[in-house]
Amino acid sequence: MKNKILLVLTSFVFFLNSCSKDDNVVANTLESPVANAPKDVNDAGFRAKWNYVSNAKSYLLDVSTSENFSTFVPNYNAKEVTDLNEVVVGLNGGTPYFYRVRAKNATQTSDYSNVIYVVTTGSSTIPEDPTFLKVKANKLANPFFVGMAVKASQLTNGSPYDIILKNEFSSISAEYEMKMDPISTASGVYNWTAADKIVAYGNTNGINVHGHALVWHNAVPKWLQDFAGTDAEFAAEVKKYITDVVTHYAGKVKSWDVVNEAADDNGGNMRNTIFLKRMGPNYIKDCFQWARNAANAAGDTKLLLFYNDYATSTNIAKQDKVFSIIDDLKASSLIDGIGFQMHNTYLSPTKAQIETDLNRAVAKGLKIHVSELDIQVNQSNDISTFTNERRLAQKEKYKEIVQLYNALPAANKYALTVWGMKDNESWIPYSTELNHVGNDWPLLYDSNFAIKSSHTGFLEGLD
């Protein structure tokens, strides 16, 4: 009798466990895969890649010659694959293709992944589009500035830099020469030479000038680093600097990054800078207030004030901190916009991560400046030359970012600024922090001023 009772109980427990497992399968909706840049691109094919999805048993791969997948490459309409990659074959050389993927198990099929664009190699490779960036951007229903980071030494009339800037770009930002360190040589003493040249170049040629940046912890002049006065006197020096610079460029510089990179990378904290230490936790609001007061006093009531930072799309704790800073500034009507630096890689952040970050700014009614855009293709130092595979992946990532920006409401658009002109002059290949040892190709032009596929990708993002 005991054995019979035990058997019944065991069967009942097994039945409950089985129901529980089935319920979990139903409850856990399959996530969509993330499709990655292709590998091994050649004349006749490529290797499509995507990320693992929990509970997926297989994946359904689509390959098409059209971005809307109105037609499919033969044998690649929901082709079932059990691995995380598939070698796509039988393609034509020099032809653009698109691929996407879904996850599948016994009972469910996920939504589609992001779409990846790839061009097969071959003599018939599509040439780069020579259309000027600002020309195409200005034809949009809701146009925005297309910007470039510049150095004063590049702005010689008739130089390749000058020709490209005038043809392609409607906004400029000083890469370094409008920061505190090069301008402020002592208390109340200023070297305006380089900054004045940049501002005059923009004003003379009808190019918007964005000021970058009034306060940044990595551009503090030595005299201020060593300042021996009280904390109140230190704050007075910062106030004087901001007031004098904003006044000097009133009506000539249309926008300023007032504070740059004040959020810490680890956790939702303020970065422990000299400004935080000597001026206290309200220093950001103080700086914005001083900038606003100086502009108003100079009659520049239309000056736009931005907060600027990096890596907020992937670092959610930092993103939250940045938006808490912005909320504080908005409560006092001191901020007009946010700068998203976007020093990205060809793999990260994802489209969804960038979109989420941008949408938080839209919800707060901010103007959005993609302020320092470049896209690394060698962040792992795994290539020694700029491969075709990375070229195409970079092109697609530029296109993706421009598409996301272009889709923003008109009231939230300000400018999309690329951080440098030529690959060999970018900060990225020579950054000791990034350890790239000279090998990366992050921009729109190569070392000979020739447009790259990334430039074409930017243009395609404006479609």
Tab-separated table of C-alpha atoms in Angstrom:
chain	number	residue	atom	x	y	z
A	1	MET	CA	0.000	0.000	0.000
A	2	LYS	CA	2.841	2.352	0.908
A	3	ASN	CA	4.475	1.699	-2.445
A	4	LYS	CA	1.252	2.563	-4.275
A	5	ILE	CA	0.842	5.821	-2.356
A	6	LEU	CA	4.494	6.729	-3.013
A	7	LEU	CA	4.062	5.994	-6.718
A	8	VAL	CA	0.956	8.218	-6.898
A	9	LEU	CA	2.742	11.066	-5.088
A	10	THR	CA	5.797	10.756	-7.307
A	11	SER	CA	3.636	10.837	-10.425
A	12	PHE	CA	1.794	13.913	-9.132
A	13	VAL	CA	5.036	15.790	-8.397
A	14	PHE	CA	6.362	14.884	-11.845
A	15	PHE	CA	3.141	16.160	-13.399
A	16	LEU	CA	3.421	19.467	-11.510
A	17	ASN	CA	7.069	19.890	-12.539
A	18	SER	CA	6.208	19.181	-16.142
A	19	CYS	CA	3.435	21.773	-16.091
A	20	SER	CA	5.759	24.264	-14.462
A	21	LYS	CA	8.420	23.766	-17.146
A	22	ASP	CA	5.862	24.102	-19.926
A	23	ASP	CA	4.505	27.264	-18.350
A	24	ASN	CA	8.014	28.711	-18.172
A	25	VAL	CA	8.609	28.009	-21.824
A	26	VAL	CA	5.400	29.787	-22.727
A	27	ALA	CA	6.062	32.663	-20.333
A	28	ASN	CA	9.616	33.285	-21.520
A	29	THR	CA	9.107	34.894	-24.914
A	30	LEU	CA	12.056	34.377	-27.212
A	31	GLU	CA	14.203	37.454	-27.480
A	32	SER	CA	15.194	38.724	-30.903
A	33	PRO	CA	18.789	37.959	-31.912
A	34	VAL	CA	21.318	40.706	-32.529
A	35	ALA	CA	22.838	40.334	-35.990
A	36	ASN	CA	26.537	41.203	-36.234
A	37	ALA	CA	28.790	42.499	-38.971
A	38	PRO	CA	29.644	39.821	-41.566
A	39	LYS	CA	32.921	37.940	-41.722
A	40	ASP	CA	34.935	36.616	-44.658
A	41	VAL	CA	33.324	38.843	-47.304
A	42	ASN	CA	34.376	37.807	-50.802
A	43	ASP	CA	33.180	37.975	-54.419
A	44	ALA	CA	30.576	35.240	-54.046
A	45	GLY	CA	29.451	35.388	-50.433
A	46	PHE	CA	30.097	36.100	-46.764
A	47	ARG	CA	29.626	34.615	-43.304
A	48	ALA	CA	26.498	35.983	-41.557
A	49	LYS	CA	26.793	36.150	-37.760
A	50	TRP	CA	24.473	36.741	-34.808
A	51	ASN	CA	24.345	36.471	-31.018
A	52	TYR	CA	23.024	33.529	-28.985
A	53	VAL	CA	19.424	33.684	-27.755
A	54	SER	CA	18.445	31.806	-24.614
A	55	ASN	CA	15.997	28.921	-25.258
A	56	ALA	CA	16.481	29.092	-29.019
A	57	LYS	CA	16.922	25.745	-30.774
A	58	SER	CA	17.669	27.184	-34.221
A	59	TYR	CA	17.672	30.422	-36.208
A	60	LEU	CA	15.911	31.520	-39.406
A	61	LEU	CA	18.158	33.475	-41.791
A	62	ASP	CA	16.892	35.810	-44.506
A	63	VAL	CA	19.153	37.284	-47.209
A	64	SER	CA	17.891	39.819	-49.727
A	65	THR	CA	19.069	42.377	-52.262
A	66	SER	CA	16.497	44.857	-50.913
A	67	GLU	CA	16.472	46.480	-47.478
A	68	ASN	CA	12.749	45.807	-47.055
A	69	PHE	CA	13.208	42.104	-47.941
A	70	SER	CA	10.619	42.269	-50.714
A	71	THR	CA	12.592	39.530	-52.467
A	72	PHE	CA	14.922	36.839	-51.173
A	73	VAL	CA	18.126	35.303	-52.400
A	74	PRO	CA	17.323	31.708	-53.452
A	75	ASN	CA	17.628	29.266	-50.526
A	76	TYR	CA	17.808	32.119	-47.983
A	77	ASN	CA	14.164	32.753	-47.142
A	78	ALA	CA	13.905	31.702	-43.469
A	79	LYS	CA	16.758	29.232	-43.922
A	80	GLU	CA	17.015	27.211	-40.713
A	81	VAL	CA	20.461	27.258	-39.077
A	82	THR	CA	21.445	25.593	-35.817
A	83	ASP	CA	24.726	27.493	-35.375
A	84	LEU	CA	25.397	31.197	-34.637
A	85	ASN	CA	26.710	31.831	-38.143
A	86	GLU	CA	26.120	30.695	-41.694
A	87	VAL	CA	28.247	30.912	-44.815
A	88	VAL	CA	26.073	32.535	-47.485
A	89	VAL	CA	27.139	31.426	-50.978
A	90	GLY	CA	26.163	31.821	-54.628
A	91	LEU	CA	26.093	35.620	-54.602
A	92	ASN	CA	27.232	38.131	-57.212
A	93	GLY	CA	30.393	40.199	-56.873
A	94	GLY	CA	30.180	43.913	-56.077
A	95	THR	CA	26.529	43.649	-55.063
A	96	PRO	CA	24.787	44.967	-51.946
A	97	TYR	CA	22.934	42.447	-49.769
A	98	PHE	CA	20.964	42.607	-46.521
A	99	TYR	CA	20.481	39.928	-43.880
A	100	ARG	CA	18.408	39.450	-40.752
A	101	VAL	CA	17.651	36.529	-38.460
A	102	ARG	CA	15.006	35.204	-36.061
A	103	ALA	CA	15.318	32.795	-33.156
A	104	LYS	CA	13.156	29.654	-33.056
A	105	ASN	CA	12.250	26.805	-30.732
A	106	ALA	CA	9.532	24.132	-30.754
A	107	THR	CA	6.719	26.556	-29.981
A	108	GLN	CA	7.914	30.069	-30.772
A	109	THR	CA	9.614	32.274	-33.340
A	110	SER	CA	11.090	35.610	-32.272
A	111	ASP	CA	10.808	38.971	-33.950
A	112	TYR	CA	13.413	39.908	-36.560
A	113	SER	CA	16.877	41.060	-35.588
A	114	ASN	CA	18.426	44.276	-36.793
A	115	VAL	CA	19.273	44.348	-40.499
A	116	ILE	CA	22.914	44.079	-41.587
A	117	TYR	CA	24.147	45.561	-44.868
A	118	VAL	CA	27.041	44.022	-46.776
A	119	VAL	CA	28.588	44.488	-50.220
A	120	THR	CA	30.370	41.565	-51.795
A	121	THR	CA	33.820	42.268	-53.192
A	122	GLY	CA	34.653	42.238	-56.884
A	123	SER	CA	35.520	44.499	-59.757
A	124	SER	CA	31.949	45.775	-59.951
A	125	THR	CA	31.993	47.180	-56.396
A	126	ILE	CA	29.714	50.201	-56.200
A	127	PRO	CA	31.712	53.479	-56.196
A	128	GLU	CA	31.450	55.860	-53.261
A	129	ASP	CA	28.816	58.580	-53.480
A	130	PRO	CA	30.545	61.970	-54.016
A	131	THR	CA	27.517	64.057	-52.941
A	132	PHE	CA	28.435	66.743	-50.414
A	133	LEU	CA	27.099	65.973	-46.932
A	134	LYS	CA	25.624	69.376	-46.107
A	135	VAL	CA	24.018	69.654	-49.551
A	136	LYS	CA	22.019	66.497	-48.955
A	137	ALA	CA	21.292	67.382	-45.307
A	138	ASN	CA	19.998	70.811	-46.296
A	139	LYS	CA	17.451	69.224	-48.635
A	140	LEU	CA	15.821	67.296	-45.794
A	141	ALA	CA	12.347	68.271	-44.626
A	142	ASN	CA	13.931	68.954	-41.220
A	143	PRO	CA	17.598	69.801	-41.882
A	144	PHE	CA	20.333	69.952	-39.273
A	145	PHE	CA	23.963	71.051	-39.103
A	146	VAL	CA	26.621	68.603	-40.330
A	147	GLY	CA	29.695	69.350	-38.254
A	148	MET	CA	33.433	68.704	-38.205
A	149	ALA	CA	36.058	69.088	-35.467
A	150	VAL	CA	38.864	71.390	-36.609
A	151	LYS	CA	42.246	72.833	-35.675
A	152	ALA	CA	43.213	76.445	-36.440
A	153	SER	CA	46.215	75.250	-38.460
A	154	GLN	CA	43.895	73.534	-40.958
A	155	LEU	CA	42.004	76.687	-41.881
A	156	THR	CA	44.295	78.055	-44.584
A	157	ASN	CA	42.419	79.324	-47.615
A	158	GLY	CA	42.676	76.875	-50.511
A	159	SER	CA	44.023	73.981	-48.441
A	160	PRO	CA	42.383	70.533	-48.798
A	161	TYR	CA	40.867	71.021	-45.328
A	162	ASP	CA	39.429	74.379	-46.350
A	163	ILE	CA	37.940	73.048	-49.583
A	164	ILE	CA	36.322	70.048	-47.882
A	165	LEU	CA	34.986	72.100	-44.973
A	166	LYS	CA	33.363	74.686	-47.236
A	167	ASN	CA	31.851	72.033	-49.521
A	168	GLU	CA	30.737	69.457	-46.976
A	169	PHE	CA	30.124	70.974	-43.549
A	170	SER	CA	27.753	73.538	-42.058
A	171	SER	CA	29.143	73.558	-38.503
A	172	ILE	CA	32.562	73.376	-36.826
A	173	SER	CA	33.806	72.627	-33.317
A	174	ALA	CA	37.324	73.317	-32.099
A	175	GLU	CA	38.987	70.010	-31.291
A	176	TYR	CA	41.022	71.510	-28.413
A	177	GLU	CA	41.835	75.177	-28.976
A	178	MET	CA	38.666	76.645	-27.418
A	179	LYS	CA	39.128	74.855	-24.098
A	180	MET	CA	40.318	76.590	-20.936
A	181	ASP	CA	43.942	75.425	-20.977
A	182	PRO	CA	45.024	76.988	-24.307
A	183	ILE	CA	42.973	80.169	-23.821
A	184	SER	CA	43.615	81.083	-20.170
A	185	THR	CA	47.311	81.772	-19.497
A	186	ALA	CA	46.807	83.471	-16.108
A	187	SER	CA	44.004	85.026	-14.084
A	188	GLY	CA	42.252	87.394	-16.479
A	189	VAL	CA	44.933	86.919	-19.159
A	190	TYR	CA	43.898	85.233	-22.419
A	191	ASN	CA	45.447	83.949	-25.634
A	192	TRP	CA	42.656	84.276	-28.173
A	193	THR	CA	44.747	83.659	-31.305
A	194	ALA	CA	43.775	80.112	-32.294
A	195	ALA	CA	40.200	80.320	-31.027
A	196	ASP	CA	39.634	83.638	-32.799
A	197	LYS	CA	40.876	82.135	-36.068
A	198	ILE	CA	38.415	79.248	-35.797
A	199	VAL	CA	35.478	81.513	-34.949
A	200	ALA	CA	36.329	84.018	-37.680
A	201	TYR	CA	36.616	81.201	-40.233
A	202	GLY	CA	33.138	79.959	-39.388
A	203	ASN	CA	31.578	83.429	-39.323
A	204	THR	CA	33.230	84.485	-42.598
A	205	ASN	CA	32.151	81.355	-44.460
A	206	GLY	CA	28.617	81.066	-43.101
A	207	ILE	CA	29.483	77.999	-41.017
A	208	ASN	CA	27.918	77.559	-37.568
A	209	VAL	CA	30.426	77.616	-34.678
A	210	HIS	CA	29.851	75.369	-31.664
A	211	GLY	CA	32.018	76.221	-28.652
A	212	HIS	CA	33.783	73.283	-27.036
A	213	ALA	CA	34.188	73.450	-24.041
A	214	LEU	CA	34.134	75.960	-21.185
A	215	VAL	CA	34.831	73.554	-18.311
A	216	TRP	CA	36.619	70.196	-18.646
A	217	HIS	CA	38.756	68.500	-16.023
A	218	ASN	CA	41.423	67.519	-18.587
A	219	ALA	CA	41.953	71.080	-19.836
A	220	VAL	CA	42.659	73.005	-16.616
A	221	PRO	CA	45.582	75.446	-17.011
A	222	LYS	CA	48.480	74.900	-14.630
A	223	TRP	CA	48.002	78.251	-12.925
A	224	LEU	CA	44.468	77.202	-11.932
A	225	GLN	CA	45.529	73.661	-10.952
A	226	ASP	CA	48.048	75.228	-8.571
A	227	PHE	CA	45.739	78.010	-7.375
A	228	ALA	CA	46.517	78.694	-3.717
A	229	GLY	CA	43.519	80.874	-2.875
A	230	THR	CA	40.389	79.813	-1.041
A	231	ASP	CA	37.709	77.646	-2.635
A	232	ALA	CA	35.514	80.739	-2.967
A	233	GLU	CA	38.322	82.537	-4.790
A	234	PHE	CA	38.823	79.477	-7.020
A	235	ALA	CA	35.115	79.572	-7.953
A	236	ALA	CA	35.431	83.309	-8.662
A	237	GLU	CA	38.249	82.571	-11.130
A	238	VAL	CA	36.104	80.011	-12.960
A	239	LYS	CA	33.192	82.459	-13.042
A	240	LYS	CA	35.452	85.184	-14.457
A	241	TYR	CA	36.795	82.846	-17.135
A	242	ILE	CA	33.336	81.680	-18.262
A	243	THR	CA	32.006	85.238	-18.235
A	244	ASP	CA	34.923	86.638	-20.234
A	245	VAL	CA	34.893	83.866	-22.865
A	246	VAL	CA	31.136	83.897	-23.417
A	247	THR	CA	31.218	87.703	-23.619
A	248	HIS	CA	34.183	87.706	-26.031
A	249	TYR	CA	32.315	85.403	-28.448
A	250	ALA	CA	28.793	86.746	-27.927
A	251	GLY	CA	26.879	86.581	-31.202
A	252	LYS	CA	29.747	84.740	-32.909
A	253	VAL	CA	29.568	81.339	-31.207
A	254	LYS	CA	25.999	80.016	-31.369
A	255	SER	CA	26.294	77.269	-28.748
A	256	TRP	CA	28.632	76.106	-25.985
A	257	ASP	CA	29.403	72.856	-24.214
A	258	VAL	CA	29.411	74.470	-20.775
A	259	VAL	CA	30.542	71.411	-18.805
A	260	ASN	CA	32.150	68.356	-20.379
A	261	GLU	CA	32.309	64.814	-18.917
A	262	ALA	CA	31.252	65.510	-15.325
A	263	ALA	CA	29.706	62.071	-14.709
A	264	ASP	CA	31.912	59.262	-13.420
A	265	ASP	CA	32.281	56.060	-15.457
A	266	ASN	CA	31.800	53.788	-12.432
A	267	GLY	CA	28.379	53.976	-10.846
A	268	GLY	CA	26.009	56.907	-10.753
A	269	ASN	CA	28.414	59.421	-9.260
A	270	MET	CA	29.982	62.743	-10.133
A	271	ARG	CA	33.504	62.571	-11.545
A	272	ASN	CA	35.950	63.556	-8.797
A	273	THR	CA	37.472	66.574	-10.574
A	274	ILE	CA	39.187	69.690	-9.293
A	275	PHE	CA	35.917	71.551	-9.908
A	276	LEU	CA	33.918	69.177	-7.715
A	277	LYS	CA	36.572	69.259	-4.993
A	278	ARG	CA	36.920	73.026	-4.870
A	279	MET	CA	33.454	74.244	-5.872
A	280	GLY	CA	31.177	71.540	-4.455
A	281	PRO	CA	28.360	69.447	-5.950
A	282	ASN	CA	26.507	72.472	-7.369
A	283	TYR	CA	29.412	73.539	-9.572
A	284	ILE	CA	27.724	72.414	-12.819
A	285	LYS	CA	24.656	74.537	-12.142
A	286	ASP	CA	26.900	77.461	-11.175
A	287	CYS	CA	28.818	77.211	-14.470
A	288	PHE	CA	25.632	77.120	-16.513
A	289	GLN	CA	24.226	80.072	-14.573
A	290	TRP	CA	27.390	82.121	-15.162
A	291	ALA	CA	27.319	81.294	-18.884
A	292	ARG	CA	23.644	82.255	-19.150
A	293	ASN	CA	24.162	85.487	-17.221
A	294	ALA	CA	27.141	86.464	-19.398
A	295	ALA	CA	25.213	85.788	-22.622
A	296	ASN	CA	22.193	87.763	-21.456
A	297	ALA	CA	24.352	90.658	-20.318
A	298	ALA	CA	25.978	90.736	-23.769
A	299	GLY	CA	22.597	90.672	-25.485
A	300	ASP	CA	23.124	87.118	-26.766
A	301	THR	CA	19.782	85.746	-25.607
A	302	LYS	CA	19.721	82.987	-28.242
A	303	LEU	CA	22.939	81.267	-27.114
A	304	LEU	CA	22.385	77.516	-26.669
A	305	LEU	CA	23.959	75.808	-23.653
A	306	PHE	CA	24.822	72.089	-23.766
A	307	TYR	CA	26.061	69.435	-21.374
A	308	ASN	CA	28.397	66.959	-23.143
A	309	ASP	CA	29.445	63.393	-22.206
A	310	TYR	CA	30.370	59.960	-23.578
A	311	ALA	CA	29.487	56.241	-23.276
A	312	THR	CA	25.979	56.844	-21.969
A	313	SER	CA	24.300	54.407	-24.377
A	314	THR	CA	25.988	51.339	-22.873
A	315	ASN	CA	26.685	52.524	-19.314
A	316	ILE	CA	23.186	52.818	-17.865
A	317	ALA	CA	24.324	53.973	-14.423
A	318	LYS	CA	26.227	56.789	-16.102
A	319	GLN	CA	23.267	57.527	-18.383
A	320	ASP	CA	21.027	57.864	-15.341
A	321	LYS	CA	23.510	60.216	-13.691
A	322	VAL	CA	23.785	62.397	-16.780
A	323	PHE	CA	20.031	62.758	-16.985
A	324	SER	CA	19.809	63.574	-13.279
A	325	ILE	CA	22.321	66.395	-13.932
A	326	ILE	CA	20.152	67.557	-16.809
A	327	ASP	CA	16.986	67.413	-14.709
A	328	ASP	CA	18.635	69.687	-12.154
A	329	LEU	CA	19.631	72.168	-14.867
A	330	LYS	CA	16.219	72.057	-16.526
A	331	ALA	CA	14.516	72.833	-13.238
A	332	SER	CA	16.341	76.178	-13.309
A	333	SER	CA	15.885	76.703	-17.095
A	334	LEU	CA	19.648	76.672	-17.611
A	335	ILE	CA	20.137	74.042	-20.319
A	336	ASP	CA	19.093	73.821	-23.972
A	337	GLY	CA	20.669	70.602	-25.148
A	338	ILE	CA	22.806	67.538	-24.605
A	339	GLY	CA	25.874	66.389	-26.497
A	340	PHE	CA	26.285	62.643	-27.057
A	341	GLN	CA	29.913	62.106	-28.013
A	342	MET	CA	29.436	58.768	-29.790
A	343	HIS	CA	33.017	57.515	-29.848
A	344	ASN	CA	31.594	54.170	-30.933
A	345	THR	CA	32.869	50.934	-32.465
A	346	TYR	CA	31.522	49.073	-35.461
A	347	LEU	CA	29.893	46.607	-33.047
A	348	SER	CA	28.742	48.773	-30.141
A	349	PRO	CA	26.487	50.334	-28.980
A	350	THR	CA	23.582	48.565	-30.633
A	351	LYS	CA	20.936	50.474	-32.529
A	352	ALA	CA	18.452	49.877	-29.698
A	353	GLN	CA	20.884	51.197	-27.073
A	354	ILE	CA	21.545	54.398	-29.025
A	355	GLU	CA	17.844	54.894	-29.723
A	356	THR	CA	16.959	54.523	-26.036
A	357	ASP	CA	19.591	57.091	-25.059
A	358	LEU	CA	18.428	59.605	-27.678
A	359	ASN	CA	14.768	59.119	-26.801
A	360	ARG	CA	15.407	60.023	-23.159
A	361	ALA	CA	16.714	63.383	-24.364
A	362	VAL	CA	13.745	63.830	-26.701
A	363	ALA	CA	11.350	63.171	-23.806
A	364	LYS	CA	12.990	66.015	-21.879
A	365	GLY	CA	12.610	68.445	-24.753
A	366	LEU	CA	16.359	68.849	-25.311
A	367	LYS	CA	18.197	69.719	-28.477
A	368	ILE	CA	20.494	66.829	-29.352
A	369	HIS	CA	24.045	67.176	-30.644
A	370	VAL	CA	25.876	64.027	-31.722
A	371	SER	CA	28.984	65.933	-30.843
A	372	GLU	CA	32.095	63.796	-31.396
A	373	LEU	CA	31.225	60.992	-33.790
A	374	ASP	CA	33.826	58.454	-34.894
A	375	ILE	CA	33.608	54.688	-35.334
A	376	GLN	CA	36.504	52.419	-34.427
A	377	VAL	CA	37.050	49.261	-36.457
A	378	ASN	CA	40.070	47.886	-34.604
A	379	GLN	CA	39.150	48.231	-30.951
A	380	SER	CA	40.556	44.759	-30.231
A	381	ASN	CA	43.759	45.314	-32.237
A	382	ASP	CA	42.989	42.217	-34.284
A	383	ILE	CA	43.738	43.665	-37.747
A	384	SER	CA	46.824	45.377	-39.133
A	385	THR	CA	45.193	46.750	-42.307
A	386	PHE	CA	41.760	48.226	-42.996
A	387	THR	CA	39.959	45.149	-44.287
A	388	ASN	CA	37.012	45.125	-46.663
A	389	GLU	CA	34.912	43.463	-43.993
A	390	ARG	CA	35.541	46.278	-41.493
A	391	ARG	CA	35.068	48.908	-44.196
A	392	LEU	CA	31.572	47.662	-44.907
A	393	ALA	CA	30.720	47.209	-41.242
A	394	GLN	CA	31.825	50.776	-40.500
A	395	LYS	CA	29.771	52.081	-43.410
A	396	GLU	CA	26.676	50.385	-42.041
A	397	LYS	CA	27.255	51.751	-38.525
A	398	TYR	CA	27.613	55.329	-39.802
A	399	LYS	CA	24.433	54.863	-41.791
A	400	GLU	CA	22.619	53.508	-38.737
A	401	ILE	CA	23.575	56.441	-36.501
A	402	VAL	CA	22.676	59.044	-39.128
A	403	GLN	CA	19.327	57.331	-39.726
A	404	LEU	CA	18.574	57.388	-35.998
A	405	TYR	CA	19.490	61.053	-35.766
A	406	ASN	CA	17.584	62.004	-38.898
A	407	ALA	CA	14.456	60.331	-37.499
A	408	LEU	CA	14.408	62.621	-34.445
A	409	PRO	CA	11.681	65.274	-34.190
A	410	ALA	CA	12.703	68.541	-35.860
A	411	ALA	CA	12.653	70.448	-32.560
A	412	ASN	CA	15.282	68.121	-31.078
A	413	LYS	CA	17.814	68.248	-33.912
A	414	TYR	CA	20.865	70.478	-33.678
A	415	ALA	CA	23.979	69.019	-35.277
A	416	LEU	CA	25.782	65.785	-36.061
A	417	THR	CA	29.532	66.422	-35.762
A	418	VAL	CA	32.298	64.062	-36.905
A	419	TRP	CA	35.366	64.230	-34.656
A	420	GLY	CA	38.126	64.896	-37.161
A	421	MET	CA	38.663	64.788	-40.895
A	422	LYS	CA	41.319	62.192	-41.766
A	423	ASP	CA	41.950	58.751	-40.280
A	424	ASN	CA	45.641	59.398	-39.695
A	425	GLU	CA	44.872	62.555	-37.691
A	426	SER	CA	42.182	61.075	-35.433
A	427	TRP	CA	42.890	60.925	-31.704
A	428	ILE	CA	41.888	57.251	-31.606
A	429	PRO	CA	44.873	55.484	-33.224
A	430	TYR	CA	47.291	57.289	-30.915
A	431	SER	CA	45.368	57.144	-27.652
A	432	THR	CA	47.389	55.472	-24.890
A	433	GLU	CA	44.093	54.912	-23.113
A	434	LEU	CA	42.696	52.902	-26.036
A	435	ASN	CA	46.037	51.218	-26.903
A	436	HIS	CA	45.489	51.197	-30.640
A	437	VAL	CA	49.200	51.532	-31.480
A	438	GLY	CA	48.463	53.552	-34.594
A	439	ASN	CA	46.010	51.193	-36.267
A	440	ASP	CA	42.453	52.382	-36.731
A	441	TRP	CA	40.447	54.057	-39.454
A	442	PRO	CA	37.524	55.782	-37.684
A	443	LEU	CA	36.570	58.741	-39.898
A	444	LEU	CA	35.040	59.714	-43.264
A	445	TYR	CA	38.271	60.433	-45.183
A	446	ASP	CA	41.499	58.499	-45.555
A	447	SER	CA	44.988	59.940	-45.116
A	448	ASN	CA	44.862	61.340	-48.672
A	449	PHE	CA	41.564	63.210	-48.155
A	450	ALA	CA	39.677	60.615	-50.249
A	451	ILE	CA	36.114	59.804	-49.177
A	452	LYS	CA	35.573	56.349	-47.699
A	453	SER	CA	32.614	54.000	-47.571
A	454	SER	CA	31.782	55.561	-44.193
A	455	HIS	CA	31.085	58.831	-46.044
A	456	THR	CA	28.694	56.980	-48.359
A	457	GLY	CA	27.090	55.373	-45.304
A	458	PHE	CA	26.561	58.829	-43.794
A	459	LEU	CA	24.868	59.963	-47.003
A	460	GLU	CA	22.676	56.858	-47.124
A	461	GLY	CA	21.568	57.595	-43.565
A	462	LEU	CA	20.093	60.865	-44.850
A	463	ASP	CA	17.771	59.086	-47.307
